[in-house]
PDB file of C-alpha atoms in Angstrom:
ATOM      1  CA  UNK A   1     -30.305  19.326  -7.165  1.00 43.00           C
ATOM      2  CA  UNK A   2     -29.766  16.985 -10.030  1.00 44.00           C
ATOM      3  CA  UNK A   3     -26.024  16.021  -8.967  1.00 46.00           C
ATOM      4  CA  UNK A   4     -26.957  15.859  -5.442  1.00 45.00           C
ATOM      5  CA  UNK A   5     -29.565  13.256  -6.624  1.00 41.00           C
ATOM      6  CA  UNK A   6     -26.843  11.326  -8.929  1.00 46.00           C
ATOM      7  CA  UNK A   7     -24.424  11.638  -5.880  1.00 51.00           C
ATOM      8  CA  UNK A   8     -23.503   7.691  -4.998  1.00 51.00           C
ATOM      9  CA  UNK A   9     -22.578   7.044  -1.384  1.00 48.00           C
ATOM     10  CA  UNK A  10     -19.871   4.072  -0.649  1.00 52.00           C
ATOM     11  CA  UNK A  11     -21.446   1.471   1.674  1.00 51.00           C
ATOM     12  CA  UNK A  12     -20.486   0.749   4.776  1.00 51.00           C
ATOM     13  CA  UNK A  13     -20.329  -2.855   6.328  1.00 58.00           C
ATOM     14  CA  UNK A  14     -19.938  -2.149  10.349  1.00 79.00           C
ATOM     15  CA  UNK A  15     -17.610  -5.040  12.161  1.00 89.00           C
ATOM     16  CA  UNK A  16     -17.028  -5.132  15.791  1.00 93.00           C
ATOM     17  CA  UNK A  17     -13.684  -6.496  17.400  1.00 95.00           C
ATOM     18  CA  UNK A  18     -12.524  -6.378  21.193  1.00 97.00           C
ATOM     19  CA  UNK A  19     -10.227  -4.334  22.740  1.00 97.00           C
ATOM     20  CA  UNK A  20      -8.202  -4.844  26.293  1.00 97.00           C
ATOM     21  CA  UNK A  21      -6.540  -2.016  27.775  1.00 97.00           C
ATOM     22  CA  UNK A  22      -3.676  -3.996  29.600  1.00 97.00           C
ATOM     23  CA  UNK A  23      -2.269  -3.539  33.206  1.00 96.00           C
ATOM     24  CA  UNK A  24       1.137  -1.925  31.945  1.00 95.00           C
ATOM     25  CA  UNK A  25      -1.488   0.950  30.153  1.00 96.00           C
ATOM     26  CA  UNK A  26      -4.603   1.253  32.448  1.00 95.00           C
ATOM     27  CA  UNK A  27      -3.241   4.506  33.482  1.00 95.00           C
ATOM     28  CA  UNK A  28      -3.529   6.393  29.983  1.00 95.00           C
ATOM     29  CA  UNK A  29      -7.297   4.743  29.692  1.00 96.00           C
ATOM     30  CA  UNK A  30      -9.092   8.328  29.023  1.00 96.00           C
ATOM     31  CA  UNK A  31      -6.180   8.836  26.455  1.00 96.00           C
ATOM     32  CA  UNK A  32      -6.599   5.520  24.662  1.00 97.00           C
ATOM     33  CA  UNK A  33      -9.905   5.973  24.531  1.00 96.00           C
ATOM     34  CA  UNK A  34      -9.751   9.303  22.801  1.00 96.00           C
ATOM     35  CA  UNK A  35      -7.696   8.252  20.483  1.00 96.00           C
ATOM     36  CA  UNK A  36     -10.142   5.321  19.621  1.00 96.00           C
ATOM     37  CA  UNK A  37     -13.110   7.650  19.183  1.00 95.00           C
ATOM     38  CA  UNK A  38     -10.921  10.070  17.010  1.00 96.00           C
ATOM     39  CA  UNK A  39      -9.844   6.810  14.418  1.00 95.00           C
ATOM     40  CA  UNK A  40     -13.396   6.260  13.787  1.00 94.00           C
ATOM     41  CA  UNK A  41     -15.007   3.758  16.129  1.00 95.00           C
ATOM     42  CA  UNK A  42     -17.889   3.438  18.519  1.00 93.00           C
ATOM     43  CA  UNK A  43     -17.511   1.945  21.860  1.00 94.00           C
ATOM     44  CA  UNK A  44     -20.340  -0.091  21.952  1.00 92.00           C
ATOM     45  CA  UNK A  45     -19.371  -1.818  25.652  1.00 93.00           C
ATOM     46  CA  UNK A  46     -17.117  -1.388  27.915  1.00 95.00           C
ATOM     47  CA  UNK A  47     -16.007  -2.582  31.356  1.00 95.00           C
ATOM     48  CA  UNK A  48     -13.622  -2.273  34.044  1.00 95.00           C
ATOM     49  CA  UNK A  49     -12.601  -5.542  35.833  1.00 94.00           C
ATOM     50  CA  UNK A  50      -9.563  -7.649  36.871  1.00 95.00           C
ATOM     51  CA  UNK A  51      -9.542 -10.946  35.636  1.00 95.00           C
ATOM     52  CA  UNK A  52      -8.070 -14.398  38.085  1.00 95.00           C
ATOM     53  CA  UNK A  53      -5.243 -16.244  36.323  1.00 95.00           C
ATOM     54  CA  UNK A  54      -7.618 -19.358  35.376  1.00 95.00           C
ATOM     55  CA  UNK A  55     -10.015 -16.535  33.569  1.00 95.00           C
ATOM     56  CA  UNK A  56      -7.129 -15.363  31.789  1.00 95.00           C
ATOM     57  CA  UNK A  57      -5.201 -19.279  31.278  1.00 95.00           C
ATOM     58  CA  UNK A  58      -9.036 -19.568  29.372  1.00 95.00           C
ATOM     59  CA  UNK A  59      -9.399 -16.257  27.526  1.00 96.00           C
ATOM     60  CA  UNK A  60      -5.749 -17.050  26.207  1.00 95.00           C
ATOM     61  CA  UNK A  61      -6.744 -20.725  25.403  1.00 93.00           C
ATOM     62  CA  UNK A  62      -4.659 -20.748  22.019  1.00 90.00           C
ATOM     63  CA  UNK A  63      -1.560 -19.927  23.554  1.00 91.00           C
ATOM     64  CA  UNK A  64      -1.763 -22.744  26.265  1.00 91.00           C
ATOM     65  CA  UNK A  65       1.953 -24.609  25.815  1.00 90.00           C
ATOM     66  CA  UNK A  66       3.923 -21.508  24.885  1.00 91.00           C
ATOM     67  CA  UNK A  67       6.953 -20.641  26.719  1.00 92.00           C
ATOM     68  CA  UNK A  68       5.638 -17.067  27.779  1.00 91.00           C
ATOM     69  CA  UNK A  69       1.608 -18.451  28.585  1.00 94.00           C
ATOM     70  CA  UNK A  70       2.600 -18.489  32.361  1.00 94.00           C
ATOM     71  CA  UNK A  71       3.699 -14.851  32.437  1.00 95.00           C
ATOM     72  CA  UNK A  72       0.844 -13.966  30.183  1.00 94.00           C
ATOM     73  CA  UNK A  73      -1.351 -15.005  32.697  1.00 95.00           C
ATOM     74  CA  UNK A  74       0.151 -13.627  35.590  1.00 96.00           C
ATOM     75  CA  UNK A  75       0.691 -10.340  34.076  1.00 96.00           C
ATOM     76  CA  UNK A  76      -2.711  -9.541  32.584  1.00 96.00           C
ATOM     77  CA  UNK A  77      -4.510 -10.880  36.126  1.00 95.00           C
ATOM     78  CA  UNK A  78      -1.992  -8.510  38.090  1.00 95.00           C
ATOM     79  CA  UNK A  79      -4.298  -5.444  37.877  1.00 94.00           C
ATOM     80  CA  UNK A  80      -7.602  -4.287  36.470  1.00 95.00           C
ATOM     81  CA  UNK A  81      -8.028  -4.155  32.994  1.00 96.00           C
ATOM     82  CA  UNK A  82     -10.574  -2.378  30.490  1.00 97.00           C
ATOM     83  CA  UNK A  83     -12.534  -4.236  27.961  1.00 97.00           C
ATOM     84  CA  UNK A  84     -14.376  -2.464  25.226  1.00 97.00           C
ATOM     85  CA  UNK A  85     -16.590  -3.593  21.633  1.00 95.00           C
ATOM     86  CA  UNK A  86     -15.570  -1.777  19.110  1.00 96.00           C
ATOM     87  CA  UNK A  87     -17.204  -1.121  15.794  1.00 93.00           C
ATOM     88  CA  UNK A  88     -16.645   0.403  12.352  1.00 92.00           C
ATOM     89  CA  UNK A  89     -16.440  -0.468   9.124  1.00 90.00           C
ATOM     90  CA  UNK A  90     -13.061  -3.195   9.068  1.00 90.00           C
ATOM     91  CA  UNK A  91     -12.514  -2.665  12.515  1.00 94.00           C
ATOM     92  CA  UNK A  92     -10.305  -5.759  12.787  1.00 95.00           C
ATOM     93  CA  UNK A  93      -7.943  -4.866  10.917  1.00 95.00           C
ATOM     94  CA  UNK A  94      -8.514  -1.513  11.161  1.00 96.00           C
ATOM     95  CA  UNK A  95      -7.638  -1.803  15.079  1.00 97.00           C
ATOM     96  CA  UNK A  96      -5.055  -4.124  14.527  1.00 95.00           C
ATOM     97  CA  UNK A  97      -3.170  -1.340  12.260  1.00 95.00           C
ATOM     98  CA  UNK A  98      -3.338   1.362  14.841  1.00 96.00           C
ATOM     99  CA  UNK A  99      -1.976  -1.146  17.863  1.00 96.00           C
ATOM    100  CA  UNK A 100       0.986  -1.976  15.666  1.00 94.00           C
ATOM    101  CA  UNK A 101       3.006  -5.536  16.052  1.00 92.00           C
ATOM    102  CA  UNK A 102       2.917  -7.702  19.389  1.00 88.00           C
ATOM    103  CA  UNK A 103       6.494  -6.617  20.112  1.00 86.00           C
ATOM    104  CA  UNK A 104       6.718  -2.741  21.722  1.00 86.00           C
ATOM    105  CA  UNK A 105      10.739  -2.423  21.616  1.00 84.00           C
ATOM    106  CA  UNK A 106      10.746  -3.581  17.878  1.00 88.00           C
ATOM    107  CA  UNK A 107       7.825  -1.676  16.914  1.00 86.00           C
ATOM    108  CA  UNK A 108       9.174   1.500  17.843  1.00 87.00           C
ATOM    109  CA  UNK A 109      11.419   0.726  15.213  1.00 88.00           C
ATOM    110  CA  UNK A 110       9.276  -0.669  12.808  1.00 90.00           C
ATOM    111  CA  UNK A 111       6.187   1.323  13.396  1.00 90.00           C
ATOM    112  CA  UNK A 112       6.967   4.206  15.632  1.00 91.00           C
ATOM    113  CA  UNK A 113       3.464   6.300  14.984  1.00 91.00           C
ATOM    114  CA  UNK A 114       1.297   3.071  16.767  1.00 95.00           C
ATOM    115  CA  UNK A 115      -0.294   2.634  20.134  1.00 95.00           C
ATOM    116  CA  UNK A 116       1.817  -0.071  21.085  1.00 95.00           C
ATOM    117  CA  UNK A 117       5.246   1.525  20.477  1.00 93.00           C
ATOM    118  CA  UNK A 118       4.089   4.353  22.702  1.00 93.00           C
ATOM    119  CA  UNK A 119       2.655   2.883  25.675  1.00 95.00           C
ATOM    120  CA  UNK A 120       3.966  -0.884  25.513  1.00 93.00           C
ATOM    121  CA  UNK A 121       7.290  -1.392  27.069  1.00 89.00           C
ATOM    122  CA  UNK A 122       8.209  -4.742  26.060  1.00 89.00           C
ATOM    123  CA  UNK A 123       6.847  -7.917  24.108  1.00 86.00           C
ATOM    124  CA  UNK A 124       4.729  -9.460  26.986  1.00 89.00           C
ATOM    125  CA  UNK A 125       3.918  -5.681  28.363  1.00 93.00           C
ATOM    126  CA  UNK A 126       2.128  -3.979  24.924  1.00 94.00           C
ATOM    127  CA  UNK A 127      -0.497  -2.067  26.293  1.00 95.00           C
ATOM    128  CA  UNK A 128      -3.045  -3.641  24.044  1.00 96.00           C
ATOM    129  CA  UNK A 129      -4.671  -6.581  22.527  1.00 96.00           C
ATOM    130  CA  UNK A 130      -7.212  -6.776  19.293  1.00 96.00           C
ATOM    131  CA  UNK A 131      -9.216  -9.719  17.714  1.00 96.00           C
ATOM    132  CA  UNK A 132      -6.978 -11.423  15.237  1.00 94.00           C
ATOM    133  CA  UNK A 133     -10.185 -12.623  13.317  1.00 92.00           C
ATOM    134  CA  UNK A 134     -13.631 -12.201  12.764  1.00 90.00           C
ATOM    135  CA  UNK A 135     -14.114 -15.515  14.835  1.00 91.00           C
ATOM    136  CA  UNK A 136     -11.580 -14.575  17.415  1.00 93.00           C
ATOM    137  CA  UNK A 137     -13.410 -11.286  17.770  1.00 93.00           C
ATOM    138  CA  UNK A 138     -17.059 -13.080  17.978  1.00 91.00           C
ATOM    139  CA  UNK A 139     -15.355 -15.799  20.723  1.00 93.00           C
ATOM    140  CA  UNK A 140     -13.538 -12.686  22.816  1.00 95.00           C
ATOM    141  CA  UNK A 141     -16.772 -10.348  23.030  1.00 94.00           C
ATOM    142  CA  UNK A 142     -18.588 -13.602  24.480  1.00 93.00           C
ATOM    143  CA  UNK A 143     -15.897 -14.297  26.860  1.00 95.00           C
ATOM    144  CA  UNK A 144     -15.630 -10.579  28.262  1.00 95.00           C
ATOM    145  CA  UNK A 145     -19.628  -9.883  27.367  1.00 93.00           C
ATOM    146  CA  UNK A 146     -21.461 -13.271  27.620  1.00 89.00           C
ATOM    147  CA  UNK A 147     -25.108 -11.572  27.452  1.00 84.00           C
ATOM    148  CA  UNK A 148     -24.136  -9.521  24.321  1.00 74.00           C
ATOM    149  CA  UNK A 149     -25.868 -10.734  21.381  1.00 65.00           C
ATOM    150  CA  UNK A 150     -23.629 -11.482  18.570  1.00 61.00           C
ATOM    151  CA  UNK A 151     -25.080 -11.657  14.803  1.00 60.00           C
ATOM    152  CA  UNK A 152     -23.323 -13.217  11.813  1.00 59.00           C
ATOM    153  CA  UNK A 153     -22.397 -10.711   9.204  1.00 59.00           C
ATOM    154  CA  UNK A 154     -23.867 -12.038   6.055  1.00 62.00           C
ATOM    155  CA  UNK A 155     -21.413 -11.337   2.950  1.00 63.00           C
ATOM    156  CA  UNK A 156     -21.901  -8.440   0.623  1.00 70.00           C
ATOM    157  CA  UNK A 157     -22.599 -10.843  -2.184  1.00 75.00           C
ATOM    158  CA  UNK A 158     -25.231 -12.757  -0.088  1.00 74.00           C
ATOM    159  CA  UNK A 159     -26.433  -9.470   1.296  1.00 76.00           C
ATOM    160  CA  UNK A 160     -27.219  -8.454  -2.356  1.00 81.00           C
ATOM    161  CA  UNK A 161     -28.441 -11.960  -3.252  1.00 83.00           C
ATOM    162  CA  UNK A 162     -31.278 -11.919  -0.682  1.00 79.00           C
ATOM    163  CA  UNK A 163     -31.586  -8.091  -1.584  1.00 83.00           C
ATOM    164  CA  UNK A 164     -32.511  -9.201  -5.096  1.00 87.00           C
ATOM    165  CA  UNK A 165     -34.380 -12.294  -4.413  1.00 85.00           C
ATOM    166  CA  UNK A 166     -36.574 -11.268  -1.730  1.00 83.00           C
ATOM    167  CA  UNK A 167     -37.075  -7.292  -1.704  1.00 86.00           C
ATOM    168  CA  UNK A 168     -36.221  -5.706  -4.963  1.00 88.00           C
ATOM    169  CA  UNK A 169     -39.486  -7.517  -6.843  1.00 90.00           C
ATOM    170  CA  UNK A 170     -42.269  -6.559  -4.596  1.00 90.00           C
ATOM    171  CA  UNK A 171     -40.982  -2.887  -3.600  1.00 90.00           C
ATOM    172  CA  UNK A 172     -40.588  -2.589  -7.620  1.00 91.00           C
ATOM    173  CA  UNK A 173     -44.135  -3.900  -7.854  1.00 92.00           C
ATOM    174  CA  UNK A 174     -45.314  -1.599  -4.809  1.00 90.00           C
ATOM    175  CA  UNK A 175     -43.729   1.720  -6.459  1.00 93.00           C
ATOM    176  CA  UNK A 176     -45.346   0.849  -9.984  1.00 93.00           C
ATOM    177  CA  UNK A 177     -48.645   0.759  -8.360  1.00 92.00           C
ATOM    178  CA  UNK A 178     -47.513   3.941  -6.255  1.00 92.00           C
ATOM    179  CA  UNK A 179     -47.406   6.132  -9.160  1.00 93.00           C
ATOM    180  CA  UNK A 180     -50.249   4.816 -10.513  1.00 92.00           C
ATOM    181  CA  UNK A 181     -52.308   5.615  -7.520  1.00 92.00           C
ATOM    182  CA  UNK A 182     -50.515   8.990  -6.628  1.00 91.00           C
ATOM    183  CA  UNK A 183     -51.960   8.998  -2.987  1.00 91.00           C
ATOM    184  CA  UNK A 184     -51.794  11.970  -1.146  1.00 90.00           C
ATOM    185  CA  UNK A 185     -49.653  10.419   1.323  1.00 92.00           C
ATOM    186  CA  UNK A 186     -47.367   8.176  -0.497  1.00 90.00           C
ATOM    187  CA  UNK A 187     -45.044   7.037   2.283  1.00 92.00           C
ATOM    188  CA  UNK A 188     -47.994   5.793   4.313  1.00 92.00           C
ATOM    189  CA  UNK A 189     -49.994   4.415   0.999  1.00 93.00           C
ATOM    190  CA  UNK A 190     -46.892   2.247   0.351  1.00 92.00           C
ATOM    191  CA  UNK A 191     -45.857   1.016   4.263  1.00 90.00           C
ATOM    192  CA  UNK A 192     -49.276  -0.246   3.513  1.00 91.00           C
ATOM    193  CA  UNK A 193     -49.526  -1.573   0.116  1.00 92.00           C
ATOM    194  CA  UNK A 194     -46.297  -3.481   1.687  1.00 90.00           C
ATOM    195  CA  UNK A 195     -47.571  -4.869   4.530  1.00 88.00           C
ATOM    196  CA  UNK A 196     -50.844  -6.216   2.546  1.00 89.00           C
ATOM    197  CA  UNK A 197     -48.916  -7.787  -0.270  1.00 89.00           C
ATOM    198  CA  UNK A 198     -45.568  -9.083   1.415  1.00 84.00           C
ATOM    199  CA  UNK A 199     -44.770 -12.260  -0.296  1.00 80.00           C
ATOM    200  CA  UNK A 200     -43.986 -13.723   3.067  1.00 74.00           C
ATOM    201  CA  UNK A 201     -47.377 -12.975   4.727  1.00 69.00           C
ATOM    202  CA  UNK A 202     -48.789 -16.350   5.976  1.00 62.00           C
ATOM    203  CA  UNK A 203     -52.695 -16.721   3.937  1.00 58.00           C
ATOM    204  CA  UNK A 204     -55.387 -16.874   6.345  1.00 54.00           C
ATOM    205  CA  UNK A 205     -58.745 -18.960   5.590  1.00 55.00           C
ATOM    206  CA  UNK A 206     -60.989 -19.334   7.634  1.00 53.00           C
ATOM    207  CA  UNK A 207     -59.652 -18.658  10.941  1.00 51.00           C
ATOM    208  CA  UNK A 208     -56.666 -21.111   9.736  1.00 51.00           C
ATOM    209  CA  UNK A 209     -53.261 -19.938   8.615  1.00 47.00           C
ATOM    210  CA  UNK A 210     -52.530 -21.740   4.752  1.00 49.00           C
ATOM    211  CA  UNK A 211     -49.153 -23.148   4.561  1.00 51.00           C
ATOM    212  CA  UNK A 212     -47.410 -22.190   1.662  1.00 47.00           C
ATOM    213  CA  UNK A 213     -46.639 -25.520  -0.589  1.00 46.00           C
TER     214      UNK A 213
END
């Protein structure tokens, strides 16, 4: 019992990117999808749809100018595609490793065991696309998902700031006064001793709510 108590458990800090299943790979979906599932993720969304060329001249915005942006366009609004959020801890780059490079006939040199080398076909037709960046990812699930909700991910060292700022003194205060008390219910004596003493509470007077100074 004691080690299981002193066991320590690595935190996890969950990240969503986007996926596209591309026209040259629609076909092997189910299989893709497996395979995402398997490497860790959750599909938190996903949707089947075929985008026009100006949709997909937009979603491909930072590529506008480039020799290739004109076959881009055409090729991914040639069929249906399938979009999907993905989430895990460092799914990025996590996704990013298990696509492989851009280019399908050199990665099947370079990195034969990704998704990329076995269903892309050439360096335009790669089967798949992932979020470069955290802000690509957040601008690409509002493009493909505009009602999905999207909330910054504060930093573990701002996470921990506000942890010990804001939470850390009053449940240490409302645990103190917990075994002091020894209620026969503790859980409920201390969802209540919080709720009566959070530090955030506005102070009522008189019918009127007290601004804090």
């Amino acid at each position: 019992m004691q080690g299981r108590m002193d066991q320590t458990y690595p935190r996890i800090y969950v990240e969503r990117t986007l996926a596209l299943i591309k026209p040259d790979a629609i076909h092997k979906a189910k299989e893709i999808e497996d395979i995402i599932l398997k490497a860790g993720f959750i599909i938190l969304q996903k949707r089947k749809l075929q985008l026009s060329p100006e949709q997909c001249s937009d979603f491909y915005a930072d590529q506008y100018g480039k020799l290739f942006f004109p076959s881009l366009t055409a090729f991914m609004s040639s069929c249906p595609i399938v979009v999907m959020i993905l989430a895990r801890d460092n799914a990025i780059a996590h996704w990013k490793s298990i696509i492989g490079p851009v280019n399908s006939i050199k990665t099947r040199e370079t990195h034969p065991g990704c998704l990329r080398a076995k269903y892309g076909t050439s360096d335009l037709k790669n089967a798949l696309h992932g979020s470069e960046s955290f802000h690509a990812a957040e601008r690409e699930i509002k493009f493909m998902f505009p009602n999905s909700v999207i909330e910054p991910f504060p930093s573990r060292e701002a996470t921990e700031e506000y942890l010990s700022r804001s939470v850390n003194p009053t449940l240490l205060h409302g645990l103190t006064e917990l075994c002091k008390n020894k209620p026969l219910n503790p859980c409920i004596w201390l969802a209540d001793w919080l709720i009566n003493n959070n530090p955030n509470k506005p102070q009522i007077c008189d019918g009127a709510i007290v601004e804090a100074e």
